[in-house]
GROMACS .gro file of C-alpha atoms in nm:
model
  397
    1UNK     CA    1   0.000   0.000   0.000
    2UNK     CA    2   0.127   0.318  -0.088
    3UNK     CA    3   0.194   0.520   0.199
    4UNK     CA    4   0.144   0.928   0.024
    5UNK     CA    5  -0.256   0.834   0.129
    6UNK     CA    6  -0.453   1.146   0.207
    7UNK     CA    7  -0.587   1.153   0.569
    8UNK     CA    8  -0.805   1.463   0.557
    9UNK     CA    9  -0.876   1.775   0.431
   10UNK     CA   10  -0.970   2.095   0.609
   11UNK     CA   11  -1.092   2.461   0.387
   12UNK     CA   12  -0.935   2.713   0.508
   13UNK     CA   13  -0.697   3.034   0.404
   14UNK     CA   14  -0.321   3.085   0.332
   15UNK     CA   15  -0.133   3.404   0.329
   16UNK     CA   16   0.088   3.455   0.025
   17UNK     CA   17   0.392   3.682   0.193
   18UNK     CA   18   0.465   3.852  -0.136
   19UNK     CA   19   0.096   3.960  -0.223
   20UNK     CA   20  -0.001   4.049   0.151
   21UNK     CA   21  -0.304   3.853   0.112
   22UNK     CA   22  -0.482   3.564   0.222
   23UNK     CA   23  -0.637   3.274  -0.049
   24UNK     CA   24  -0.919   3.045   0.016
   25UNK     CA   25  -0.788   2.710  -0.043
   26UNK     CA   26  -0.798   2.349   0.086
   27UNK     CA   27  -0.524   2.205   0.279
   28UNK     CA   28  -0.440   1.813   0.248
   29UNK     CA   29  -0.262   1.566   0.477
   30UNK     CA   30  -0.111   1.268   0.395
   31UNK     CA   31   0.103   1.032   0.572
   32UNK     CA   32   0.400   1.229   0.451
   33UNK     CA   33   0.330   1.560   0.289
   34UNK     CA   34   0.093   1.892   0.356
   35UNK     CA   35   0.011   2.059   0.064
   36UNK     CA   36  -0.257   2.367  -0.034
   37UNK     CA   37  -0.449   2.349  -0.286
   38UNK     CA   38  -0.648   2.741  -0.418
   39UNK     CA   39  -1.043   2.725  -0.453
   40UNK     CA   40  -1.081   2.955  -0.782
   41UNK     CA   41  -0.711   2.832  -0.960
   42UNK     CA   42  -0.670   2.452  -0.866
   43UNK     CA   43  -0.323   2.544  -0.793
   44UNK     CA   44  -0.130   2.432  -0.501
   45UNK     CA   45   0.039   2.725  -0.353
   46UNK     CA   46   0.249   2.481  -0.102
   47UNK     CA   47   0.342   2.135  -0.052
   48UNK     CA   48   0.691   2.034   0.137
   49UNK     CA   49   0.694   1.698   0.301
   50UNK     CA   50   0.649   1.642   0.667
   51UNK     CA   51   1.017   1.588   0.750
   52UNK     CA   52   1.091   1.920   0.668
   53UNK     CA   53   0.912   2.080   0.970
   54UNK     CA   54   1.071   2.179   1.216
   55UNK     CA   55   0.807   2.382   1.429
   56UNK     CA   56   0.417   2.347   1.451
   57UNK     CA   57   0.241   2.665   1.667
   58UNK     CA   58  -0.049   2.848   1.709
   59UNK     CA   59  -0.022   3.184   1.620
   60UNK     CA   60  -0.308   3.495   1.562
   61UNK     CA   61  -0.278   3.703   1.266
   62UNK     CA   62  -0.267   4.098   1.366
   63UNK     CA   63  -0.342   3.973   1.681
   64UNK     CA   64  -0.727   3.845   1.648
   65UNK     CA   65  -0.753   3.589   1.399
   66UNK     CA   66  -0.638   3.235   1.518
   67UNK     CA   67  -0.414   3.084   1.284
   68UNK     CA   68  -0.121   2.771   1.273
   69UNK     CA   69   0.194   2.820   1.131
   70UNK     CA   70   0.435   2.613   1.000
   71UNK     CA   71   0.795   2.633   0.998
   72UNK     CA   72   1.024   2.438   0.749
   73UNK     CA   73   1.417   2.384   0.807
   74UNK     CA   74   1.488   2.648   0.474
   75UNK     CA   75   1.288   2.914   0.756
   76UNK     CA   76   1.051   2.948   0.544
   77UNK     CA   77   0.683   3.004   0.763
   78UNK     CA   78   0.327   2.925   0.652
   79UNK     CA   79   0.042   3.137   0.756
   80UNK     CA   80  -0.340   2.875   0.745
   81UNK     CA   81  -0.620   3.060   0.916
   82UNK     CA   82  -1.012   3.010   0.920
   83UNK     CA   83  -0.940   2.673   0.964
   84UNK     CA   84  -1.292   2.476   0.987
   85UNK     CA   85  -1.423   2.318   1.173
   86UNK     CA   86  -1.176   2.430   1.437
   87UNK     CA   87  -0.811   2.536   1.471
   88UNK     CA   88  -0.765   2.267   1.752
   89UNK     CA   89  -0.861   1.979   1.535
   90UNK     CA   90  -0.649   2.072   1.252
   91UNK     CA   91  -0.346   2.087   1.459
   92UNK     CA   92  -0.424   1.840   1.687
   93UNK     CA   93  -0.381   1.564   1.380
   94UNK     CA   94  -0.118   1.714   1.200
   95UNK     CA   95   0.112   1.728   1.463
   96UNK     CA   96   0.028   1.388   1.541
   97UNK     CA   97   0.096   1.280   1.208
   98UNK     CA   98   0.435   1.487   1.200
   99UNK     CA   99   0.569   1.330   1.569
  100UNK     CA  100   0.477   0.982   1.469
  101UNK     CA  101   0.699   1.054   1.103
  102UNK     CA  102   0.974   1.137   1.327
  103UNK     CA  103   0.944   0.853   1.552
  104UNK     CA  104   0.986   0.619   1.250
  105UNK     CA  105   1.251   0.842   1.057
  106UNK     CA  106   1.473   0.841   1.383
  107UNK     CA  107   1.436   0.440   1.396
  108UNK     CA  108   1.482   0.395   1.070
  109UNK     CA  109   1.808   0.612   1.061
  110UNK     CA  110   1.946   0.417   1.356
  111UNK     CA  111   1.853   0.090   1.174
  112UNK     CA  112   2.054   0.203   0.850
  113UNK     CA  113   2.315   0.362   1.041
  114UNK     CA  114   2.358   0.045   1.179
  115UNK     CA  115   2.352  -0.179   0.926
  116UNK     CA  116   2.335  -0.119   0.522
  117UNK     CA  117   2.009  -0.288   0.415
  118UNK     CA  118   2.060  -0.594   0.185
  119UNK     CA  119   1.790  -0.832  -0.012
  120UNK     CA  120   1.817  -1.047   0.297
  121UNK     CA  121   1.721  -0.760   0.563
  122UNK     CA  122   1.429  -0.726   0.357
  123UNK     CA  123   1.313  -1.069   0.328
  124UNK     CA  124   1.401  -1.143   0.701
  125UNK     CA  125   1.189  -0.816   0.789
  126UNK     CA  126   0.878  -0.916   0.574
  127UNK     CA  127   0.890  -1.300   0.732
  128UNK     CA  128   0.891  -1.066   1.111
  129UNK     CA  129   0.590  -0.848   0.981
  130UNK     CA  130   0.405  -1.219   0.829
  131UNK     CA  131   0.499  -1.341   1.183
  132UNK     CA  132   0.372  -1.068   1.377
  133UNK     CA  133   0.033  -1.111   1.218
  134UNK     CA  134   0.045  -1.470   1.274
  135UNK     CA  135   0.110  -1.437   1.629
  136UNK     CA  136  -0.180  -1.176   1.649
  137UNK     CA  137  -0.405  -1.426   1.466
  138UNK     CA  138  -0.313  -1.709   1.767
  139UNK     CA  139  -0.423  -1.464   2.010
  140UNK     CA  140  -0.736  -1.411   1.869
  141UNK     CA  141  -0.850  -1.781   1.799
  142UNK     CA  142  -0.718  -1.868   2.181
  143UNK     CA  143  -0.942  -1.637   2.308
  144UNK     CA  144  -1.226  -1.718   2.068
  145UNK     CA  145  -1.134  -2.131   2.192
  146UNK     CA  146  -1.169  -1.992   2.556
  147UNK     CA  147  -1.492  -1.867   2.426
  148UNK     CA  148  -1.618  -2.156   2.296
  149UNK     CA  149  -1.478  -2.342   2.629
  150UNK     CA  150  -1.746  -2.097   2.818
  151UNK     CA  151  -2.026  -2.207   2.596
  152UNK     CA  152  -1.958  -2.579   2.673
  153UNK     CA  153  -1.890  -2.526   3.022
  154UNK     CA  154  -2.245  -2.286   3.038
  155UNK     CA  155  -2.400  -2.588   2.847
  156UNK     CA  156  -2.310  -2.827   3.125
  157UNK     CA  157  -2.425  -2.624   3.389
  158UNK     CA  158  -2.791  -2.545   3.207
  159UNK     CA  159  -2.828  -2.914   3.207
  160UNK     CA  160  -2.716  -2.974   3.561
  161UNK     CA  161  -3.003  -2.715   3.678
  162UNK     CA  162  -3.218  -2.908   3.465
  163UNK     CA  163  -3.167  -3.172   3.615
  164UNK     CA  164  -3.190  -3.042   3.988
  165UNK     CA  165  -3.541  -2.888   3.852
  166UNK     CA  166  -3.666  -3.229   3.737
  167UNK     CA  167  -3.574  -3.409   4.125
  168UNK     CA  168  -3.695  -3.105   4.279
  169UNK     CA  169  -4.063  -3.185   4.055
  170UNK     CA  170  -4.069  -3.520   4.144
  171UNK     CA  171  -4.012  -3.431   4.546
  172UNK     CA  172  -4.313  -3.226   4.477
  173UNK     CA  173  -4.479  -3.435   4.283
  174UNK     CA  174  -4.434  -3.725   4.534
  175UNK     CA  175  -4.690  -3.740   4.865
  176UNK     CA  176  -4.518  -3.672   5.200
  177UNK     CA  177  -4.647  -3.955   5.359
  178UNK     CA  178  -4.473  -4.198   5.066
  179UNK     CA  179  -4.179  -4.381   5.194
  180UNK     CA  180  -4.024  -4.442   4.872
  181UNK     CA  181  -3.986  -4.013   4.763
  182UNK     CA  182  -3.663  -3.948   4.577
  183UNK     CA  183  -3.415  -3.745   4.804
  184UNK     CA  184  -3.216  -3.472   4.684
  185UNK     CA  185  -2.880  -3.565   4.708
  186UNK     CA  186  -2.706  -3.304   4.459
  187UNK     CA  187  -2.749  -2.957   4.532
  188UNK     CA  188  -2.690  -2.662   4.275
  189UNK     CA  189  -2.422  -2.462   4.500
  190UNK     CA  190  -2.161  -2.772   4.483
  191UNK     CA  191  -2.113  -2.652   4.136
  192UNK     CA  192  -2.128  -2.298   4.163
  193UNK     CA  193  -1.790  -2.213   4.308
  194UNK     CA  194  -1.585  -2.390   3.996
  195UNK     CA  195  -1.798  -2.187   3.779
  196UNK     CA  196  -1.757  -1.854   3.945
  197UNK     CA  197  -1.352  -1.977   3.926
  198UNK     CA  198  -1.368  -2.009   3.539
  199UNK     CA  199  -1.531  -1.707   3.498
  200UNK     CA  200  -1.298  -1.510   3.707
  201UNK     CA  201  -0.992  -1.678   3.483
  202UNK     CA  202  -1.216  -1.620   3.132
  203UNK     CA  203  -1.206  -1.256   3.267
  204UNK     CA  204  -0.817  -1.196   3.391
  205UNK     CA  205  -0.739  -1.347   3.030
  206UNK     CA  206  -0.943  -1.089   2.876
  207UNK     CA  207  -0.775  -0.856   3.106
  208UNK     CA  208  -0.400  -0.938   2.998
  209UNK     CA  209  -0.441  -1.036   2.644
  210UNK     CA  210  -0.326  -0.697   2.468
  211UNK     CA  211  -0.292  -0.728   2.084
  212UNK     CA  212  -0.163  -0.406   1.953
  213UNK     CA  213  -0.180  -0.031   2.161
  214UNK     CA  214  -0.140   0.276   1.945
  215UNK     CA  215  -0.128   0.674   1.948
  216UNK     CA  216  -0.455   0.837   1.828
  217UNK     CA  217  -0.616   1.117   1.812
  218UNK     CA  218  -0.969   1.096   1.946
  219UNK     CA  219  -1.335   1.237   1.887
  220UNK     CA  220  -1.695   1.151   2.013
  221UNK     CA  221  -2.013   1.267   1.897
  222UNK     CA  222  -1.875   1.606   1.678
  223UNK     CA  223  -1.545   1.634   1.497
  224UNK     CA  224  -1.491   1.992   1.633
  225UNK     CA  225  -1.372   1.899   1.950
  226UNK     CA  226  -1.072   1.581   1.939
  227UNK     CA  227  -0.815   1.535   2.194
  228UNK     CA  228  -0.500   1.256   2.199
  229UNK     CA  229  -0.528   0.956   2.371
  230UNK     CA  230  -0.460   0.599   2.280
  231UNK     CA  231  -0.643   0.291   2.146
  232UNK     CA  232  -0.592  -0.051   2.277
  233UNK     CA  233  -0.693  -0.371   2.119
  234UNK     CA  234  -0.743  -0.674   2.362
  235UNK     CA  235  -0.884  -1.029   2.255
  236UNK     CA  236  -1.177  -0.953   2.468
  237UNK     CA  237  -1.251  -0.599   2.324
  238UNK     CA  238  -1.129  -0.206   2.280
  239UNK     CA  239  -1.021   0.046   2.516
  240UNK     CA  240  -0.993   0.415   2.446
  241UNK     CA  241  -0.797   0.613   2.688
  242UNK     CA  242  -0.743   1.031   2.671
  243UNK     CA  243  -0.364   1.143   2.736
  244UNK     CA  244  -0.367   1.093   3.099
  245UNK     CA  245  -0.419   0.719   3.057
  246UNK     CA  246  -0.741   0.745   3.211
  247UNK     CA  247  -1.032   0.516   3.037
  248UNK     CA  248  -1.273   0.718   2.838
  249UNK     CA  249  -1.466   0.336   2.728
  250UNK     CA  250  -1.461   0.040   2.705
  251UNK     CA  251  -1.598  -0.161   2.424
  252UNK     CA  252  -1.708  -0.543   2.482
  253UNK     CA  253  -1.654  -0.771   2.243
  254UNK     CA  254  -2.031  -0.882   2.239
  255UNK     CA  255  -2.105  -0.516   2.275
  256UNK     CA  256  -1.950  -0.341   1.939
  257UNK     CA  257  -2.206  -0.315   1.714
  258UNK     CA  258  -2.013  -0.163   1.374
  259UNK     CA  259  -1.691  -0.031   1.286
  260UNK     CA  260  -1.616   0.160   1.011
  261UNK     CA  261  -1.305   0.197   0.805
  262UNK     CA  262  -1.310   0.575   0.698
  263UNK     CA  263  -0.930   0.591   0.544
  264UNK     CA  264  -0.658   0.383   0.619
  265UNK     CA  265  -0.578   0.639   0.865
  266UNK     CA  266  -0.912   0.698   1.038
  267UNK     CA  267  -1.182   0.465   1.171
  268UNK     CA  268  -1.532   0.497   1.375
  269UNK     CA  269  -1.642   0.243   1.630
  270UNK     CA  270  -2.043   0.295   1.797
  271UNK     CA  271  -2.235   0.071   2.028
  272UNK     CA  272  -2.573   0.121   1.993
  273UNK     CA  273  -2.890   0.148   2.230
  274UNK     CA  274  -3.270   0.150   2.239
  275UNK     CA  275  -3.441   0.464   2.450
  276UNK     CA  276  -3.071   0.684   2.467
  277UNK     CA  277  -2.793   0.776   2.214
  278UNK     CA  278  -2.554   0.550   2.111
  279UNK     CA  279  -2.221   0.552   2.211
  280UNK     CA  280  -1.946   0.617   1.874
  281UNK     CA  281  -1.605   0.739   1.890
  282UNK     CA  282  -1.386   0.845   1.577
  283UNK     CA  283  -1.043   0.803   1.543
  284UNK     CA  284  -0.701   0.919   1.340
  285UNK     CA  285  -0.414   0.757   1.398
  286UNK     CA  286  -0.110   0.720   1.180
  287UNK     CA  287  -0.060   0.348   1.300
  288UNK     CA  288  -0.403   0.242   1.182
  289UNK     CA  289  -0.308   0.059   0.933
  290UNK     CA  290  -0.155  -0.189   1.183
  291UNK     CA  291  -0.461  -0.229   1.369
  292UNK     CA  292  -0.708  -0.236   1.056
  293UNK     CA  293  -0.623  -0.589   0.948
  294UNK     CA  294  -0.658  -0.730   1.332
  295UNK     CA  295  -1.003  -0.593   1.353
  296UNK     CA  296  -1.077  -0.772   1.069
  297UNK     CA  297  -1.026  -1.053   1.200
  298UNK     CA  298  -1.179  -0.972   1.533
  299UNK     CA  299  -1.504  -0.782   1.427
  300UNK     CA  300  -1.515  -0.925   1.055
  301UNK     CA  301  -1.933  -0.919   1.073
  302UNK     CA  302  -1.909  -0.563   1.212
  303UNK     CA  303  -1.669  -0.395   1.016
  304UNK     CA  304  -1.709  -0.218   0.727
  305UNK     CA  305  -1.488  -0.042   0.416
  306UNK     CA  306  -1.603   0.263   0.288
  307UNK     CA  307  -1.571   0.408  -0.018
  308UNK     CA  308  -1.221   0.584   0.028
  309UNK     CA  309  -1.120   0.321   0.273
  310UNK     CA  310  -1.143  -0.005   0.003
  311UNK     CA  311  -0.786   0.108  -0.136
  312UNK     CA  312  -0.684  -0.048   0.148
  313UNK     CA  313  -0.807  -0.418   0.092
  314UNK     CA  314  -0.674  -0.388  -0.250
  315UNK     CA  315  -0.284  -0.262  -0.195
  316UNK     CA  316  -0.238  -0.373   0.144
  317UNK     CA  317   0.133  -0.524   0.141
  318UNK     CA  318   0.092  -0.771   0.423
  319UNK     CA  319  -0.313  -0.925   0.453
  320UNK     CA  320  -0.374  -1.197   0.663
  321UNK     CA  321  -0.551  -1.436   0.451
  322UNK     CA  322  -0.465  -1.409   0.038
  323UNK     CA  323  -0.170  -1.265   0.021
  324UNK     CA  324   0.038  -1.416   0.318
  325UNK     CA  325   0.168  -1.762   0.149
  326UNK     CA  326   0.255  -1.594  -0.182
  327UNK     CA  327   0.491  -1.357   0.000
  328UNK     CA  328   0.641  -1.625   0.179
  329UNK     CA  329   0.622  -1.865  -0.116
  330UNK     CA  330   0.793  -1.533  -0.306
  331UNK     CA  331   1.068  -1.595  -0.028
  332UNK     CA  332   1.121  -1.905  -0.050
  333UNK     CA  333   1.203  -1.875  -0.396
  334UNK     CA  334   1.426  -1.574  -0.405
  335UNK     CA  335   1.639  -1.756  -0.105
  336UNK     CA  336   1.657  -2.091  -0.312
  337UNK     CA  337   1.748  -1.841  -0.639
  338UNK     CA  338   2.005  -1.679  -0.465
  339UNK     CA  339   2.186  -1.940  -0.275
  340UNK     CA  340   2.187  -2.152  -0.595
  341UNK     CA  341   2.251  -1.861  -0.829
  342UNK     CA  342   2.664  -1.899  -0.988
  343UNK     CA  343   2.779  -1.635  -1.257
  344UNK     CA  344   2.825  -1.777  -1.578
  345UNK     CA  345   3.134  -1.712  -1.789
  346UNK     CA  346   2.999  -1.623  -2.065
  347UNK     CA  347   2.975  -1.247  -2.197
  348UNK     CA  348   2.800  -1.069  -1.971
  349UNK     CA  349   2.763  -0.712  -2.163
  350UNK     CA  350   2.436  -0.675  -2.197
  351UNK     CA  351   2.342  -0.809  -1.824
  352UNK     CA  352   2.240  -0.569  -1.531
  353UNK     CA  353   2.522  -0.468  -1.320
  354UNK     CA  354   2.380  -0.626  -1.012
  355UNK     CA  355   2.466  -0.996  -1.129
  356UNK     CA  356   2.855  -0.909  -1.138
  357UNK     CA  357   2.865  -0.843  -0.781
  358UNK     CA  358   3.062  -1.071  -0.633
  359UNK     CA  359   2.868  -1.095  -0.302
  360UNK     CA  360   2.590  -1.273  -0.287
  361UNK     CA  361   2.235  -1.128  -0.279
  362UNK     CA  362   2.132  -1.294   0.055
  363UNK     CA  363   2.415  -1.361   0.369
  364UNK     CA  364   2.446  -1.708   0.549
  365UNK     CA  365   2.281  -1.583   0.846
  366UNK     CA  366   1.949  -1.440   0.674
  367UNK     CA  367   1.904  -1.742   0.463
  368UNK     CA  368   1.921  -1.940   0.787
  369UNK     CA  369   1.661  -1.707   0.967
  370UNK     CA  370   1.459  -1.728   0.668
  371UNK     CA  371   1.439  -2.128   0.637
  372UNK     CA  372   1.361  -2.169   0.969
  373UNK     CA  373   1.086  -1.907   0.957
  374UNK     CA  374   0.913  -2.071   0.620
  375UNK     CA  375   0.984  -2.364   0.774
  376UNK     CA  376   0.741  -2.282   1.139
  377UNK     CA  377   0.495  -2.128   0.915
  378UNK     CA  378   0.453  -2.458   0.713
  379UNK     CA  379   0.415  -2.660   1.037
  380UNK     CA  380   0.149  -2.363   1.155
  381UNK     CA  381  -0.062  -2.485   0.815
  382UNK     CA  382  -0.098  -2.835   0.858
  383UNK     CA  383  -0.179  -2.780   1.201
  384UNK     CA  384  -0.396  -2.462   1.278
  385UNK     CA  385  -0.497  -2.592   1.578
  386UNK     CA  386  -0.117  -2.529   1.785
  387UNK     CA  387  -0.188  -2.190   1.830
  388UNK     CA  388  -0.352  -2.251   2.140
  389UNK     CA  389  -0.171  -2.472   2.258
  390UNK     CA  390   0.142  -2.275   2.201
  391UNK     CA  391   0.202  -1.957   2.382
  392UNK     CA  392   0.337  -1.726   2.080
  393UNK     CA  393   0.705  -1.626   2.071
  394UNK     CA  394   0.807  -1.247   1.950
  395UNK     CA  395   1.103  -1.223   1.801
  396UNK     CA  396   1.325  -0.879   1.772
  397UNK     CA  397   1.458  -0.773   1.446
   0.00000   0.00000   0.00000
């Protein structure tokens, strides 16, 4: 998936510093660049990327009209006013956006720094993303196995009280004088404590079992008013938390009723009711489209791709389902390729210059990471049912 996806788009004005005037425009953000774009012209006026700012502020123009400007590291500053629907939205999720880039950027520089990247870096780090989504799939079907564990064990107890009913009819039933009446020898509370204990350890599981925890920036009810917070994803359900770490909600599992996919970048989750107003909660975040693919799985009745969102199901570099065993597949045959791979001594004039190197295109110690990663994700095939009984390993790369 490409990553230059627009987010959102706010109207709003920019001052051009050699006309001394302000344009009505629309300014864009994507998950690398801002740009403005004029209203009467079509022409964009500005667009730098995102790792050229240096400063975000708010700022008034002539000292009454709330604006944001930008600086860039050439000092040049961008004037945006009337920002709609409110200044504090705007800059709320673009300096979001523009922290997370740098998080990233200063990873990825200490990554490269580190180490030049080769074709086996890149192999070995899309077999860690494949495994990462593996591991978050085991999760999931645990919990939904301890869910279906419940059921059975709710099952048996039904029947049990059935049971108790049917001795306690035929006490009833039978006269008091009779010396033959059936005594009751089982009562329903011997059972009650091992239920209440299985409960109890249904619920700490639910409690523990974080999938994925990411920035966001958060709204409920109207976009005009958003604040930060985070969004965590358990195998019981969601939690949304404001800055402080303090819980604004939590979602059930049983008690989501629809999510929907906005942008890669932005999603809206509601619970509905009958007699008061639903409870619905929109979010940006420029991890999303980590979490997307695990609510799929999770909610995959509930949630739903709109319009602008079904890029995303299309492009999407790593799915869960399709495109997983062609990518390792794709692996497996560039490693085999490569470690078999001898130049020929022919004349080699009209060949690229990347098959006279004489070091080879994958190291001993990625194609050894690699095998043994194709080779637990082949096991994990022909037998779905080890991920719960297998407590899954993370592995840093």
């Amino acid at each position: 998936m490409s990553r230059d996806i627009c987010v959102h788009t706010w109207p709003c004005s920019y001052y051009l510093e050699l006309e001394k005037q302000w344009v009505p425009g629309k300014l864009s953000l994507t998950s690398l660049s801002l740009k403005f774009m004029t209203d009467k012209t079509r022409e964009i006026l500005v667009n730098f990327p995102l790792s050229s700012i240096v400063e975000i502020k708010k700022e008034a123009s002539y000292f009454i009209f709330s604006s944001i400007t930008i600086l860039e590291k050439d000092h040049n500053k961008h004037w945006f006013s009337s920002l709609q629907p409110s200044r504090n939205v705007v800059f709320s999720i673009i300096e979001h956006f523009w922290r997370e880039m740098l998080l990233s950027q200063s990873g990825a520089a200490v990554e490269e720094s580190s180490s030049p990247m080769t074709k086996g870096k890149e192999l070995t780090g899309l077999m860690a993303c494949t495994q990462k989504r593996l591991e978050d799939t085991a999760r999931v079907l645990h919990h939904q196995g301890e869910q279906l564990d419940s059921i059975s064990r709710g099952l048996d107890k039904m029947e049990s009280d059935l049971d108790v009913a049917d001795r306690l009819l035929t006490e009833l039933e039978s006269p008091s004088w009779w010396p033959f009446s059936f005594k009751l020898w089982k009562m329903p509370s011997e059972t009650k404590p091992k239920w209440d204990a299985s409960m109890a350890s249904s619920k700490a599981f639910g409690k523990e079992g974080i999938v994925i925890k990411i920035p966001a920036v958060i709204s409920q009810k109207t976009e005009s008013h958003v604040k930060p917070g985070r969004l965590t994803v358990f195998v019981s359900g969601l939690e949304i938390h404001n800055s402080d770490s303090l819980l604004m909600h939590r979602f059930e599992r049983e008690e989501v009723d629809d999510i929907k996919v906005h942008t890669p970048y932005e999603i809206s989750i509601r619970q509905r009711f009958i007699g008061k107003p639903d409870i619905a909660y929109r979010l940006i975040s420029a991890k999303m489209p980590e979490v997307i693919p695990i609510l799929e799985v999770q909610f995959s009745k509930k949630i739903e791709f709109l319009e602008d969102a079904l890029m995303l199901r299309s492009t999407r570099t790593s799915p869960l389902a399709e495109k997983g065993y062609s990518v390792w597949h794709a692996a497996s045959g560039l490693l085999d390729q490569a470690m078999h791979c001898e130049p020929s001594s022919g004349n080699q004039e009209g060949r690229p210059l990347q098959l006279q190197m004489s070091e080879p295109l994958i190291s001993e110690g990625d194609s050894q990471e690699l095998r043994q990663g194709t080779q637990v994700r082949a096991l994990v095939r022909e037998d779905p049912t080890c991920c719960r009984a297998t407590k899954p390993v993370h592995h840093n790369y």
